[in-house]
Coordinates of C-alpha atoms in Angstrom, one line a residue:
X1 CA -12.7 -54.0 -6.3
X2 CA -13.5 -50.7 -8.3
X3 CA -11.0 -48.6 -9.4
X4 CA -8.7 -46.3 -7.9
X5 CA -6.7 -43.0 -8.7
X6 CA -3.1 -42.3 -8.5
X7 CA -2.5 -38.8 -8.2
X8 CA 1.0 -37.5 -9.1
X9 CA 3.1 -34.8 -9.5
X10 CA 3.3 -34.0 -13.5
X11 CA 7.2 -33.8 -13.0
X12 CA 7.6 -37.2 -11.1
X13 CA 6.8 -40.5 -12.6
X14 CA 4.9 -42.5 -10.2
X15 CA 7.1 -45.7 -8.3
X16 CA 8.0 -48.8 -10.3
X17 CA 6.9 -51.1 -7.0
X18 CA 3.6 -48.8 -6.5
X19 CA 2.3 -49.2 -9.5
X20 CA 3.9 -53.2 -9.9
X21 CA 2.3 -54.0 -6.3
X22 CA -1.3 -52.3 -7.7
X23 CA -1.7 -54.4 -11.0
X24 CA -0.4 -57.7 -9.4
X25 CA -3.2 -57.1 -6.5
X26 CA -5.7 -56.8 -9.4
X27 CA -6.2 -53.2 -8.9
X28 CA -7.1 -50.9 -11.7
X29 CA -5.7 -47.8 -11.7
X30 CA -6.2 -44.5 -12.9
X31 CA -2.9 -42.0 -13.2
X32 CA -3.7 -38.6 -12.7
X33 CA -1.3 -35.1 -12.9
X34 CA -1.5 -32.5 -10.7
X35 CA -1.3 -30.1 -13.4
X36 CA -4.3 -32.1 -15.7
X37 CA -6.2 -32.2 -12.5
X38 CA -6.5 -28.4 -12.4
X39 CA -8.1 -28.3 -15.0
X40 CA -10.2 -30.7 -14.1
X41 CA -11.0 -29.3 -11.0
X42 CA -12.5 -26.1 -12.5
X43 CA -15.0 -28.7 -14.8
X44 CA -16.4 -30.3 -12.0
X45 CA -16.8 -26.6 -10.0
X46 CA -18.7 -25.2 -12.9
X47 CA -20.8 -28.8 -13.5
X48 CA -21.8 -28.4 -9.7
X49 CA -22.8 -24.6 -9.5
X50 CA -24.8 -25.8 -13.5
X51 CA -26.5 -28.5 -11.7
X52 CA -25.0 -30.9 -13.9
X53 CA -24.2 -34.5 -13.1
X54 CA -20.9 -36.3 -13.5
X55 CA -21.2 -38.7 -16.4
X56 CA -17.2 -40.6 -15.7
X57 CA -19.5 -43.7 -13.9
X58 CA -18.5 -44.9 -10.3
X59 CA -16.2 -42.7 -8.1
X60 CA -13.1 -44.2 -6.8
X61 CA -12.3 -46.8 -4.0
X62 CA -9.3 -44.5 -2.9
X63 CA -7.1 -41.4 -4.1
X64 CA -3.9 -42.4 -4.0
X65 CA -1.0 -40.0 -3.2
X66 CA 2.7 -40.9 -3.7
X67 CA 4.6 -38.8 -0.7
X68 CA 8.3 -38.4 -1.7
X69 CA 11.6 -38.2 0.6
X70 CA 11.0 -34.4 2.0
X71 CA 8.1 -34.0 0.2
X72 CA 7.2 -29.9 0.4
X73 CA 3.9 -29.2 2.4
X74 CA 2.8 -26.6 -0.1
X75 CA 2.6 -29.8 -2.9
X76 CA 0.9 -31.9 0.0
X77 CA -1.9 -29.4 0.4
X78 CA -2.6 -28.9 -3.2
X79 CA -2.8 -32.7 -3.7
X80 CA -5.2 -33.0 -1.2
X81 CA -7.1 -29.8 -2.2
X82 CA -7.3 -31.8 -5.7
X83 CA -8.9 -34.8 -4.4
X84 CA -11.0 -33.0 -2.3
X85 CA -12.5 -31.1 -5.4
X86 CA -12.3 -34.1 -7.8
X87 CA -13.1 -36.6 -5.8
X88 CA -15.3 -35.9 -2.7
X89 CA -15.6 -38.5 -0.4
X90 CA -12.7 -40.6 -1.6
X91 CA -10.7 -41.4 1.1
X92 CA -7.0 -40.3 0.9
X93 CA -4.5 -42.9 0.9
X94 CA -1.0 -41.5 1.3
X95 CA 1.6 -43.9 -0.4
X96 CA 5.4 -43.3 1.0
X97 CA 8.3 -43.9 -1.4
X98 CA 11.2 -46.2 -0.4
X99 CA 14.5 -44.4 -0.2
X100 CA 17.9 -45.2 -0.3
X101 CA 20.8 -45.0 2.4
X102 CA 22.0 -41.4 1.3
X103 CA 18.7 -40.4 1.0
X104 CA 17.0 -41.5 4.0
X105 CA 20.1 -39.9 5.9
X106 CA 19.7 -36.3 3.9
X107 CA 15.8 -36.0 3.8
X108 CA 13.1 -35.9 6.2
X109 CA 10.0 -37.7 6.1
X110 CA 7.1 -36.3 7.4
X111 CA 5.4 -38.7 10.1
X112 CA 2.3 -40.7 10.1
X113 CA 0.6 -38.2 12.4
X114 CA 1.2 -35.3 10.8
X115 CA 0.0 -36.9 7.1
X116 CA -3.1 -38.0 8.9
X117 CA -3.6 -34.4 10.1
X118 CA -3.7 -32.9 6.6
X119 CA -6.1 -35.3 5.4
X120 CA -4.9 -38.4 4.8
X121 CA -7.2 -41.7 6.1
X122 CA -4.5 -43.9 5.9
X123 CA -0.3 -44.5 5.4
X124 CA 1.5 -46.8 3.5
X125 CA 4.8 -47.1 4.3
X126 CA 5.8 -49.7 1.7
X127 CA 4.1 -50.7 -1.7
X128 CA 2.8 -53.9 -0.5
X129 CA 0.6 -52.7 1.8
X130 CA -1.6 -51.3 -0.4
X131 CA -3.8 -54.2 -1.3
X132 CA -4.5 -54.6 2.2
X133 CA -4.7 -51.2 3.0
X134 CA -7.9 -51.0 -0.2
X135 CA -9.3 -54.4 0.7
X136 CA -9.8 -52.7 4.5
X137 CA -11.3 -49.8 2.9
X138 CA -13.6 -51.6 0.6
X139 CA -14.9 -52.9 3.7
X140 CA -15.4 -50.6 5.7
X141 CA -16.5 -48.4 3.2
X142 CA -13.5 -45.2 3.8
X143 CA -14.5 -44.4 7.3
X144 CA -13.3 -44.7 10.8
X145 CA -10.1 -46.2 11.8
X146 CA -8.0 -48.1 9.4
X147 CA -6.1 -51.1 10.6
X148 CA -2.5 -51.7 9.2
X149 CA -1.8 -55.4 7.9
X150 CA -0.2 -57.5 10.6
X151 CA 3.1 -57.5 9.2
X152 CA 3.6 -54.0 9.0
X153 CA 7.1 -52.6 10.1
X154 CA 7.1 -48.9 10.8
X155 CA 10.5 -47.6 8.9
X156 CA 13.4 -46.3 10.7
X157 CA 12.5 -42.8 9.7
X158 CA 8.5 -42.7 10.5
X159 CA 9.4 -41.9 14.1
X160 CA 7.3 -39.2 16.0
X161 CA 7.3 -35.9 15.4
X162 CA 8.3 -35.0 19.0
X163 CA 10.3 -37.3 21.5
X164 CA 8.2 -39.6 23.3
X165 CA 9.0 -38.4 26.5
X166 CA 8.5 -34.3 27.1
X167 CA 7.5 -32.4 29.5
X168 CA 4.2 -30.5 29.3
X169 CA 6.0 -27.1 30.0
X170 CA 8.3 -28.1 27.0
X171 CA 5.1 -29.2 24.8
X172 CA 3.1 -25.8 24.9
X173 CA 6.8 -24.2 24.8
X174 CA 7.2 -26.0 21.2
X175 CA 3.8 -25.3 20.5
X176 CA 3.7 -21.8 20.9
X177 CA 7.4 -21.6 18.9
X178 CA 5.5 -23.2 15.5
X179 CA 2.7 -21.2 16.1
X180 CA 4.8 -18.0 16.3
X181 CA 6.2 -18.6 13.4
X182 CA 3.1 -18.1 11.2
X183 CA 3.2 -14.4 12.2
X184 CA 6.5 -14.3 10.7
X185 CA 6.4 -11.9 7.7
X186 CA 10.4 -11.9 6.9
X187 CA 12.9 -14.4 7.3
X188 CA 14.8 -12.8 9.8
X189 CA 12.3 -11.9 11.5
X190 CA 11.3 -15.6 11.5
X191 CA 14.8 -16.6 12.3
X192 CA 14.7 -14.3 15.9
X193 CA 11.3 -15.6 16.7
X194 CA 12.4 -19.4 16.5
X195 CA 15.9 -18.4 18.7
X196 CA 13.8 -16.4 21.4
X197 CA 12.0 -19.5 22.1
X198 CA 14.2 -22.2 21.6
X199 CA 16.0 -20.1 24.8
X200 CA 12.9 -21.4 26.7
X201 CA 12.9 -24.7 25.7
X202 CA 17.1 -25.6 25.6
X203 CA 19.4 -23.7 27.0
X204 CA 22.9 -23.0 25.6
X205 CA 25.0 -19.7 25.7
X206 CA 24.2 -19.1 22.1
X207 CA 22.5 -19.9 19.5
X208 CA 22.6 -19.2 15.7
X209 CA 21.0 -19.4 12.7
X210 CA 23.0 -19.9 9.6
X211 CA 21.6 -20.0 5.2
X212 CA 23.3 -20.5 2.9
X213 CA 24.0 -16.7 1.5
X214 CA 23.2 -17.4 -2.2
X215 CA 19.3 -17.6 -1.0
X216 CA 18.2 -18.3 -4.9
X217 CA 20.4 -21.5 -4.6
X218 CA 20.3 -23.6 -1.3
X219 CA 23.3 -25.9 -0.6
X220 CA 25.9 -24.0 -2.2
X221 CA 28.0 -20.9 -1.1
X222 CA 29.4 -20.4 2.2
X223 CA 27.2 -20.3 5.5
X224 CA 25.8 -16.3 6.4
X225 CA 24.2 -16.3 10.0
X226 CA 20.8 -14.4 9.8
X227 CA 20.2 -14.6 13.7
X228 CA 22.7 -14.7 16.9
X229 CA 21.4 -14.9 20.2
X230 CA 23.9 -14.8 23.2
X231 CA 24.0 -15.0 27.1
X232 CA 26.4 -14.8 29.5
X233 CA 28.8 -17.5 31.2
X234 CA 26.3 -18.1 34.1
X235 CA 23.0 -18.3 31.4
X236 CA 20.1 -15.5 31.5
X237 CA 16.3 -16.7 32.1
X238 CA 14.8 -13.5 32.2
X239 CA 13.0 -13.0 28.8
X240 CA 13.8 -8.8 28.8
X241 CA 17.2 -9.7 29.3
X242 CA 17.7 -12.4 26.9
X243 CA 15.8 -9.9 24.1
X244 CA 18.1 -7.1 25.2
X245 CA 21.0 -9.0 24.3
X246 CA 20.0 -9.4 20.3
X247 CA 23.4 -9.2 18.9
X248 CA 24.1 -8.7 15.0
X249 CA 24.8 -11.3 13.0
X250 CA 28.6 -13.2 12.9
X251 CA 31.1 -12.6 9.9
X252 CA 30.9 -15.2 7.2
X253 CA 33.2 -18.0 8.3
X254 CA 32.2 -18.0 11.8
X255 CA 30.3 -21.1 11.9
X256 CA 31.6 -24.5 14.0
X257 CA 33.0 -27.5 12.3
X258 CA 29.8 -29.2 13.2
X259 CA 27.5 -26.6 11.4
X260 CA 29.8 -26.9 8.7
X261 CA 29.6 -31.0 8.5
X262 CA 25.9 -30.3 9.4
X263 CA 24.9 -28.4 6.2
X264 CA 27.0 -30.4 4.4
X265 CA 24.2 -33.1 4.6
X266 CA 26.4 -35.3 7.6
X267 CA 23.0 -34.7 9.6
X268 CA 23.1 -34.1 12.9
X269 CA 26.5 -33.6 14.6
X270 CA 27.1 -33.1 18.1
X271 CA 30.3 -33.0 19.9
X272 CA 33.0 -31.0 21.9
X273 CA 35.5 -28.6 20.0
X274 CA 37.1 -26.2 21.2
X275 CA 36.6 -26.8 24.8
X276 CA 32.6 -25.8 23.9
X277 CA 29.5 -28.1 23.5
X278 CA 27.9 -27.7 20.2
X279 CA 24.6 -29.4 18.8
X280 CA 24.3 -28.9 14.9
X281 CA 21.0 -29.7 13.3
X282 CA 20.3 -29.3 9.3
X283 CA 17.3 -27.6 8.3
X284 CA 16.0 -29.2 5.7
X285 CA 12.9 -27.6 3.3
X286 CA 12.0 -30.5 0.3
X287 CA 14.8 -31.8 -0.6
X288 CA 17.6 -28.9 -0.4
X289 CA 19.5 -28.0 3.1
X290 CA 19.1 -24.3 3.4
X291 CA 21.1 -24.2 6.8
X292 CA 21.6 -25.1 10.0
X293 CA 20.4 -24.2 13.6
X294 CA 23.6 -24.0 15.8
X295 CA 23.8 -24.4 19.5
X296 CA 26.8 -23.7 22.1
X297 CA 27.4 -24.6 25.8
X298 CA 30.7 -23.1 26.8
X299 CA 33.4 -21.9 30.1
X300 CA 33.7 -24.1 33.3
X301 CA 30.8 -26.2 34.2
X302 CA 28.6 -26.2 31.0
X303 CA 27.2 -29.9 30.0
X304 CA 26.9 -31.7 26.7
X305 CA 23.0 -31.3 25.2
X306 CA 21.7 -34.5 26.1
X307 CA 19.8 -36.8 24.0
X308 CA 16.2 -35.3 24.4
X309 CA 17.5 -31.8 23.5
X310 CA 18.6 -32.7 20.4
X311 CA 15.5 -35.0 19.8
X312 CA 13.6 -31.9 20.7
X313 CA 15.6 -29.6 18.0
X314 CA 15.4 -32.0 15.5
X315 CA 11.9 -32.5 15.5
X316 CA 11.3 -28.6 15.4
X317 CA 14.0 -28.2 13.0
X318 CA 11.3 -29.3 9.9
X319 CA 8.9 -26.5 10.6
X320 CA 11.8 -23.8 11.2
X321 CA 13.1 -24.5 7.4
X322 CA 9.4 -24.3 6.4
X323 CA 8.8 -21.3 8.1
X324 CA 12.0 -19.7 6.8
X325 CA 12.0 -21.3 3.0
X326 CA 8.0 -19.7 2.6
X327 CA 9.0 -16.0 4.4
X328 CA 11.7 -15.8 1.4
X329 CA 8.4 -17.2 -1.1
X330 CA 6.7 -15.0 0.5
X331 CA 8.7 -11.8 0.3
X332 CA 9.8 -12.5 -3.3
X333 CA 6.0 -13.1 -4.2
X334 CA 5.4 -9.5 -2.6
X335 CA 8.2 -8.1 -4.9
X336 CA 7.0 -9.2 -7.8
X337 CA 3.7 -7.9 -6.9
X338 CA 4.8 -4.6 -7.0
X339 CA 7.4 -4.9 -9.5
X340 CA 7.0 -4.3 -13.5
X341 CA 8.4 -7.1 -15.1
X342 CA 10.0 -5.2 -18.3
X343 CA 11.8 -2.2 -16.8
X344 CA 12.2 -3.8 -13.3
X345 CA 10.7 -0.7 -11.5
X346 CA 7.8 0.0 -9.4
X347 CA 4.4 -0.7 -10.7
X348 CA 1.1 1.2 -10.1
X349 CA 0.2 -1.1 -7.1
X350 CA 3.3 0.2 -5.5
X351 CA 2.9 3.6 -6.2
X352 CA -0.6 3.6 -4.6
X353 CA 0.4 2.3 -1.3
X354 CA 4.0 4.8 -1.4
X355 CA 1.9 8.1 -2.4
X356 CA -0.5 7.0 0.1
X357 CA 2.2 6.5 3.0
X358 CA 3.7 10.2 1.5
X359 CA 0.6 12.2 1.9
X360 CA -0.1 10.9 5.8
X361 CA 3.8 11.7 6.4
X362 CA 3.2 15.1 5.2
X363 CA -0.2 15.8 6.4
X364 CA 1.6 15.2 10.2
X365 CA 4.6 17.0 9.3
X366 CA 3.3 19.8 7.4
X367 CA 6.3 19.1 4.4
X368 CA 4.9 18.3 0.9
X369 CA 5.1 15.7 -1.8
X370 CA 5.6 15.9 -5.4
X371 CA 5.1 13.9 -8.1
X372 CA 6.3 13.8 -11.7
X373 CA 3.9 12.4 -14.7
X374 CA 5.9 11.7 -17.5
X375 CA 5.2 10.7 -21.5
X376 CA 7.6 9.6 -23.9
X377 CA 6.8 11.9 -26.8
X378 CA 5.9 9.5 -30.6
X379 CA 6.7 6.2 -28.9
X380 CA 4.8 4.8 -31.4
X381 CA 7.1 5.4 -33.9
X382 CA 9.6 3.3 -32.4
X383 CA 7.9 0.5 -32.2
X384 CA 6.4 0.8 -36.2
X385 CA 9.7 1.4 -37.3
X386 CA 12.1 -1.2 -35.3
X387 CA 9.7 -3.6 -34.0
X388 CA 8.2 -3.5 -30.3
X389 CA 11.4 -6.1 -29.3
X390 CA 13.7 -2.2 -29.7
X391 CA 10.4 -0.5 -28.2
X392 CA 10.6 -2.7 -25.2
X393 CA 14.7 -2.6 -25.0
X394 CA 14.0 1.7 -25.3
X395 CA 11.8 1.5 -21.8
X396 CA 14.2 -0.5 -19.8
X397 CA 17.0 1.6 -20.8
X398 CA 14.2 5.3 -20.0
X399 CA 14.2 3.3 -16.5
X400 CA 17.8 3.4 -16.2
X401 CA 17.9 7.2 -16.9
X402 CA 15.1 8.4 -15.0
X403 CA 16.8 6.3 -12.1
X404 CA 20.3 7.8 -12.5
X405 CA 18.5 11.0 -11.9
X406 CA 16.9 11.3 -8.9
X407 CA 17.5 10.1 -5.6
X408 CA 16.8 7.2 -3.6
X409 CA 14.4 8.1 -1.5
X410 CA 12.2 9.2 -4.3
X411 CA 9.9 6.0 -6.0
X412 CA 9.7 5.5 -10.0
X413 CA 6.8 3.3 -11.3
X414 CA 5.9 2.4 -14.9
X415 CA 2.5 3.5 -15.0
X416 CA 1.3 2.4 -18.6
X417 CA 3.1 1.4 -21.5
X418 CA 5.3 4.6 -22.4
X419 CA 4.3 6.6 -18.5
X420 CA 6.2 6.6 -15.5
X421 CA 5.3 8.5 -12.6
X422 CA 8.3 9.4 -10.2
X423 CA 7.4 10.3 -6.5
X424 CA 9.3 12.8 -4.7
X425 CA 9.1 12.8 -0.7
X426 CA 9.7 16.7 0.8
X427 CA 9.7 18.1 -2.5
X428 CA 8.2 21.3 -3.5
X429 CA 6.5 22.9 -6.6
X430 CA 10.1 24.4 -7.4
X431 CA 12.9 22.0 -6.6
X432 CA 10.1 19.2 -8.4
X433 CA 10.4 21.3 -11.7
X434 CA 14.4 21.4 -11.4
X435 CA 14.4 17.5 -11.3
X436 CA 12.0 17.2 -13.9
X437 CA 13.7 20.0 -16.3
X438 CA 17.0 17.9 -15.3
X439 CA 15.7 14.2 -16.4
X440 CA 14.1 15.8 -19.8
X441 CA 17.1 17.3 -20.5
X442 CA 19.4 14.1 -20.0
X443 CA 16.5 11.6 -22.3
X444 CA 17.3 14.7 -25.0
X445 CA 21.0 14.0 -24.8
X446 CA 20.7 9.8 -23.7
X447 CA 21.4 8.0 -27.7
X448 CA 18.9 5.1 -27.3
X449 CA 20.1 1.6 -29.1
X450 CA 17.4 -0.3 -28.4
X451 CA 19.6 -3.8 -27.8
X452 CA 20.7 -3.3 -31.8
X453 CA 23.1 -0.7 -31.9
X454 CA 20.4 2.2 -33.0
X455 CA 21.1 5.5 -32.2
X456 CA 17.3 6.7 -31.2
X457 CA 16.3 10.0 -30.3
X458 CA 13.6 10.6 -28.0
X459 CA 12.2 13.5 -26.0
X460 CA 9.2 13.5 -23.1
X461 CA 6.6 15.8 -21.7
X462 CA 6.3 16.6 -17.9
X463 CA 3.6 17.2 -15.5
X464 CA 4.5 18.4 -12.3
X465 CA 1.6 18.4 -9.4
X466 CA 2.6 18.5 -5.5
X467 CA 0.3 17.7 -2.4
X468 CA -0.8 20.1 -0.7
X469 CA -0.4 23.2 -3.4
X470 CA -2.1 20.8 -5.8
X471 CA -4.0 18.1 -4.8
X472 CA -5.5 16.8 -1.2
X473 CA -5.4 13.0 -2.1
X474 CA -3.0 11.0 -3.3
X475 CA -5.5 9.9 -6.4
X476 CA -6.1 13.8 -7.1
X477 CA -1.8 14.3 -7.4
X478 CA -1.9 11.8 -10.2
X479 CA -4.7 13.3 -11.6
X480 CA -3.0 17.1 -11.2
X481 CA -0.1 16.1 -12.7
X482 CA -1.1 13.7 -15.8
X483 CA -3.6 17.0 -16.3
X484 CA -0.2 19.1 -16.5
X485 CA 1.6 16.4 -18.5
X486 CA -1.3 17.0 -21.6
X487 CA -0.6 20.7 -21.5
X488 CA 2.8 20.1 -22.1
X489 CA 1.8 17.8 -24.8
X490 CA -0.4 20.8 -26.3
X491 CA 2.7 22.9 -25.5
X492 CA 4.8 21.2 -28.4
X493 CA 5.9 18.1 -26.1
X494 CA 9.2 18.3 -24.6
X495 CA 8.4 20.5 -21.9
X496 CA 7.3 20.9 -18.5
X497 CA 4.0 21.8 -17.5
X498 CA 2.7 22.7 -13.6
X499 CA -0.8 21.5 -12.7
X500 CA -3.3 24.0 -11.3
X501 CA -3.3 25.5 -7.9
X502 CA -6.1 24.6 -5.8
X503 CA -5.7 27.9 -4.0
X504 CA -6.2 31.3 -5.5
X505 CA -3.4 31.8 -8.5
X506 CA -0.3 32.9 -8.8
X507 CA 2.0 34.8 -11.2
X508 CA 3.5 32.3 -13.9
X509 CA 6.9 31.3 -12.6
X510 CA 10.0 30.2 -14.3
X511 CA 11.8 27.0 -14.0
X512 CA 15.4 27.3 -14.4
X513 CA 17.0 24.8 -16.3
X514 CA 20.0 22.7 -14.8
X515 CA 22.4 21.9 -17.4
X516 CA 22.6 24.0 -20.3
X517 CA 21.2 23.6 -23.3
X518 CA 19.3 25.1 -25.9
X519 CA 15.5 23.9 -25.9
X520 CA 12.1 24.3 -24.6
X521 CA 12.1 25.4 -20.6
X522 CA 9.8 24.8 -18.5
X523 CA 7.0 27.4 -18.0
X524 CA 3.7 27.4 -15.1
X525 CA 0.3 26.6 -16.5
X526 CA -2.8 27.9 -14.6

C-alpha cells in the first residue's frame, strides 16, 4: 500500500488513535499543516504554469483529513482547496474525531452527507476504519462508491441533516430559508431573514433571536435579542402581515428559562413555563454557542411543538449560526477594509466611495461638498528627533483633534503618512474655511506628548476645494484642494489656502478666524 497524507490544522495535533490505527495497519503516513501546505500550494501552481514536473515520486493513496467536534466550514473548505491543489486526484478521506460525553452534547457534527458534498469520497467515523476504508480505495482505484466495513456503527450524532420524514412543502421551505441567507450582508439582517421563514415552516406566536451581546466573545455576557417576530393570539399566515408586524428587539433580560439553559450549553430544552410553550435551540458556530433561536406558543388552545418541529429547527439551527457568525466576519472584514490601522480613521478606499456618494447627493440636490486637504508642517522632524514610535503616537493623537472638531456627519481619512483629508457634506467655500481656520488653530494650541510625556509643537497647512465652485469630480476636489494645500505651504505653512475657481474669478475673500489668536489667517488664492 503507498503512502498516504494526513492533513492537519497547524494548531491541532493530529488523534492519538488516528495516527496508532495508521501505523499498526502498516500504513505510512505523511503529516502535513495547513499553514506549510500554503506554501506549498503556490510551488506546485508556479511548477504547473513552468511546465515543470513534480520530482516528490508517487502521489498518495488518500488525503486524509481529521474533522473535529464543530469543526468550522470555512477550515473545511480550505483543507479541501489544499488537497485539491497539492494533491489532484487523491481521493479525500474525511477522518471524524471521537468525542466525549460533554462534548458530543455541546458540539455539532456535521453529517456524512454534507462532508461528502464538499468533497469528501469517503467518512470515517472511528479510527479503525481506516485500513479498510484505504484497502477499498486501493482497489478500486479512488473512484465510485465506497463501501463501509461491515461492522461499521454510525455514531449517535451522525444523524441526518434533516428529519427523515418532511414534507415536500417543508423541504423547499428549508431550502429557500439557507439559500436566503447567503444574500444576507448584516447579521441582523440575517437574523429577520431566518425568522420570516421559519414563520412558514413552524408556527408559534413568536419567535426570537438572541447573541450573546459581547459579539468579540461568544458564550459569555448576558443574552441581547437581535430579532423579534410576533403574531397575534389566533396566528397570522399572511406574509404582508406577518412582515408588518417587525417589532424591535426585547430588553436584555427578556429571554425564557429555556433560552437561558439553552445557551448555557444544556442543548435543546423544551417545555411549558409560564402557562406558554417554548422550544429553545443553541446555535452553535465551531465550537462556541453564540445564541439561541427561541420559539413561543401561548393563550388558550396553543399546542406543545412536536417532535418534528424541533427536529426541523435543530437541523437548520447549524447553518443559521453559520450565516450569522460569517455576516459579523464579514462586516468586521469590511471595517477594516476601510479603516487605517494607526489612527483608527477612514482610509483612502473609504474616502473614494463617501466623496463619491457626496457629489451624486449634491448633483440631485443642488447643495455642495467640501473637502479639507491637510499637511502636518516638518513632520519629519519629529520622527528624527524622537523616533517614529513618538511620530506614530503624534498622528493618532492629530486624529483625535481633527475629530473633536468637526461634526459627525463629516468623514476624516488618513490619506498618506502625515495627510488627512476631511469631507464635509453641505458645506460651502466659506463655512469650509471657518472649520478649517478652527482645527489649525486648535493643532497650534493641542501640546503633543507623543506617548512619553513630550510637549510637541506642531502646526499644518490647509487646502480648501468644494464641488461644484471647484471641481466636477470627486478625483478633481482632491486634486483642487491638495493644489490649495501647497500654496499654503509656499505661503509660510500654517495657513489656509482656497483652490481655484473653475468659473470666472472672484475678489480675494477673507476667512474669519474662530477663536482668537494671533497668527496667520486664512487668505483666497486664485
Amino acid at each position: 500500500m503507498s503512502h498516504v497524507i494526513l492533513l492537519t490544522d497547524a494548531h491541532e495535533a493530529p488523534a492519538y488513535e488516528l495516527i496508532e490505527a495508521l501505523r499498526a495497519a502498516g500504513v505510512k503516513t505523511l503529516i502535513e499543516g495547513l499553514r506549510e501546505v500554503e506554501v506549498e500550494v503556490a510551488l506546485a501552481k508556479q511548477r504547473k504554469r513552468e511546465g515543470v514536473a513534480d520530482s516528490e515520486g508517487p502521489p498518495p493513496l488518500a488525503v486524509l483529513y481529521e474533522v473535529v467536534p464543530g469543526a468550522d466550514m470555512v477550515e473545511l473548505h480550505t483543507a479541501i482547496d489544499h488537497a485539491k491543489a497539492f494533491w489532484p486526484g487523491a481521493p479525500l478521506v474525511a477522518c471524524r474525531r471521537q468525542t466525549n460525553g460533554y462534548q458530543s452534547h455541546n458540539l455539532r457534527s456535521l453529517d456524512s452527507a454534507t462532508l461528502k458534498r464538499l468533497g469528501f469520497l469517503a467518512i470515517a467515523d472511528k479510527s479503525a476504519q481506516l485500513p479498510a476504508l484505504l484497502r477499498e480505495i486501493e482497489g478500486h482505484g479512488g473512484s465510485g462508491e465506497l463501501r463501509l466495513p461491515e461492522n461499521f456503527e454510525p455514531p449517535a450524532e451522525a444523524t441526518s441533516s434533516l428529519p427523515p420524514k418532511i414534507k415536500f412543502s417543508d423541504l423547499r421551505a428549508a431550502f429557500d430559508l439557507v439559500t436566503s441567507l447567503h444574500y444576507s450582508g448584516d447579521q441582523n439582517g440575517a437574523a429577520n431573514t431566518v425568522l420570516a421563514g421559519l414563520q412558514g415552516l413552524i408556527t408559534a406566536d413568536r419567535w426570537a433571536i438572541y447573541l450573546f451581546s459581547e459579539s468579540k466573545d461568544f458564550d459569555s455576557g448576558p443574552l441581547e435579542a437581535i430579532a423579534v417576530r410576533k403574531v397575534g393570539q389566533e396566528g397570522l399566515r399572511n406574509d404582508d402581515e406577518w412582515e408588518r408586524l417587525l417589532e424591535p428587539a426585547l430588553p436584555v433580560g427578556s429571554e425564557t428559562k429555556a433560552a437561558r439553559r439553552a445557551a448555557a450549553g444544556m442543548g435543546i430544552i423544551k417545555r411549558k413555563e409560564r402557562g406558554q410553550f417554548v422550544v429553545a435551540v443553541p446555535l452553535i458556530c465551531g465550537e462556541r454557542i453564540l445564541g439561541v433561536i427561541e420559539g413561543v406558543r401561548e393563550g388558550a388552545g396553543s399546542r406543545a411543538f412536536k417532535k418534528t418541529d424541533v427536529a426541523l429547527l435543530d437541523s437548520l439551527s447549524l447553518p443559521i449560526a453559520s450565516a450569522l457568525a460569517n455576516a459579523v466576519r464579514i462586516a468586521e472584514a469590511e471595517r477594516l477594509s476601510q479603516t487605517d490601522d494607526l489612527t483608527k480613521l477612514h482610509n483612502a478606499r473609504y474616502l473614494r466611495q463617501f466623496l463619491l456618494n457626496e457629489i451624486r447627493r449634491a448633483r440631485r440636490y443642488g447643495s455642495s461638498v467640501a473637502a479639507l486637504f491637510l499637511d502636518l508642517d516638518d513632520f519629519k522632524q519629529i520622527n528624527d528627533e524622537h523616533g517614529h514610535l513618538v511620530g506614530s503616537h503624534v498622528l493618532m493623537e492629530m486624529a483625535a483633534v481633527i475629530l473633536s472638531s468637526i461634526r459627525d456627519t463629516d468623514a476624516v481619512a488618513r490619506y498618506g503618512g502625515d495627510e488627512f483629508v476631511i469631507v464635509l457634506p453641505d458645506t460651502g467655500t466659506e463655512l469650509a474655511g471657518q472649520v478649517a481656520e478652527r482645527i489649525r488653530h486648535r493643532i497650534t494650541r493641542h501640546n503633543f506628548t507623543g506617548g512619553r510625556r513630550l510637549q510637541l509643537s506642531l502646526t499644518a497647512s490647509f487646502g480648501v476645494a468644494a464641488f461644484p465652485k471647484h471641481a466636477s469630480s470627486p478625483q478633481q476636489l482632491i486634486a483642487c484642494a491638495d493644489t490649495a494645500m501647497y500654496e499654503a505651504k509656499a505661503a509660510n505653512k500654517n495657513c489656509v489656502r482656497f483652490a481655484a475657481d473653475l468659473a470666472p474669478r472672484e475678489s480675494p475673500k477673507r476667512v474669519p478666524n474662530i477663536e482668537t489668536e494671533t497668527g496667520t489667517n486664512a487668505e483666497t488664492v486664485n
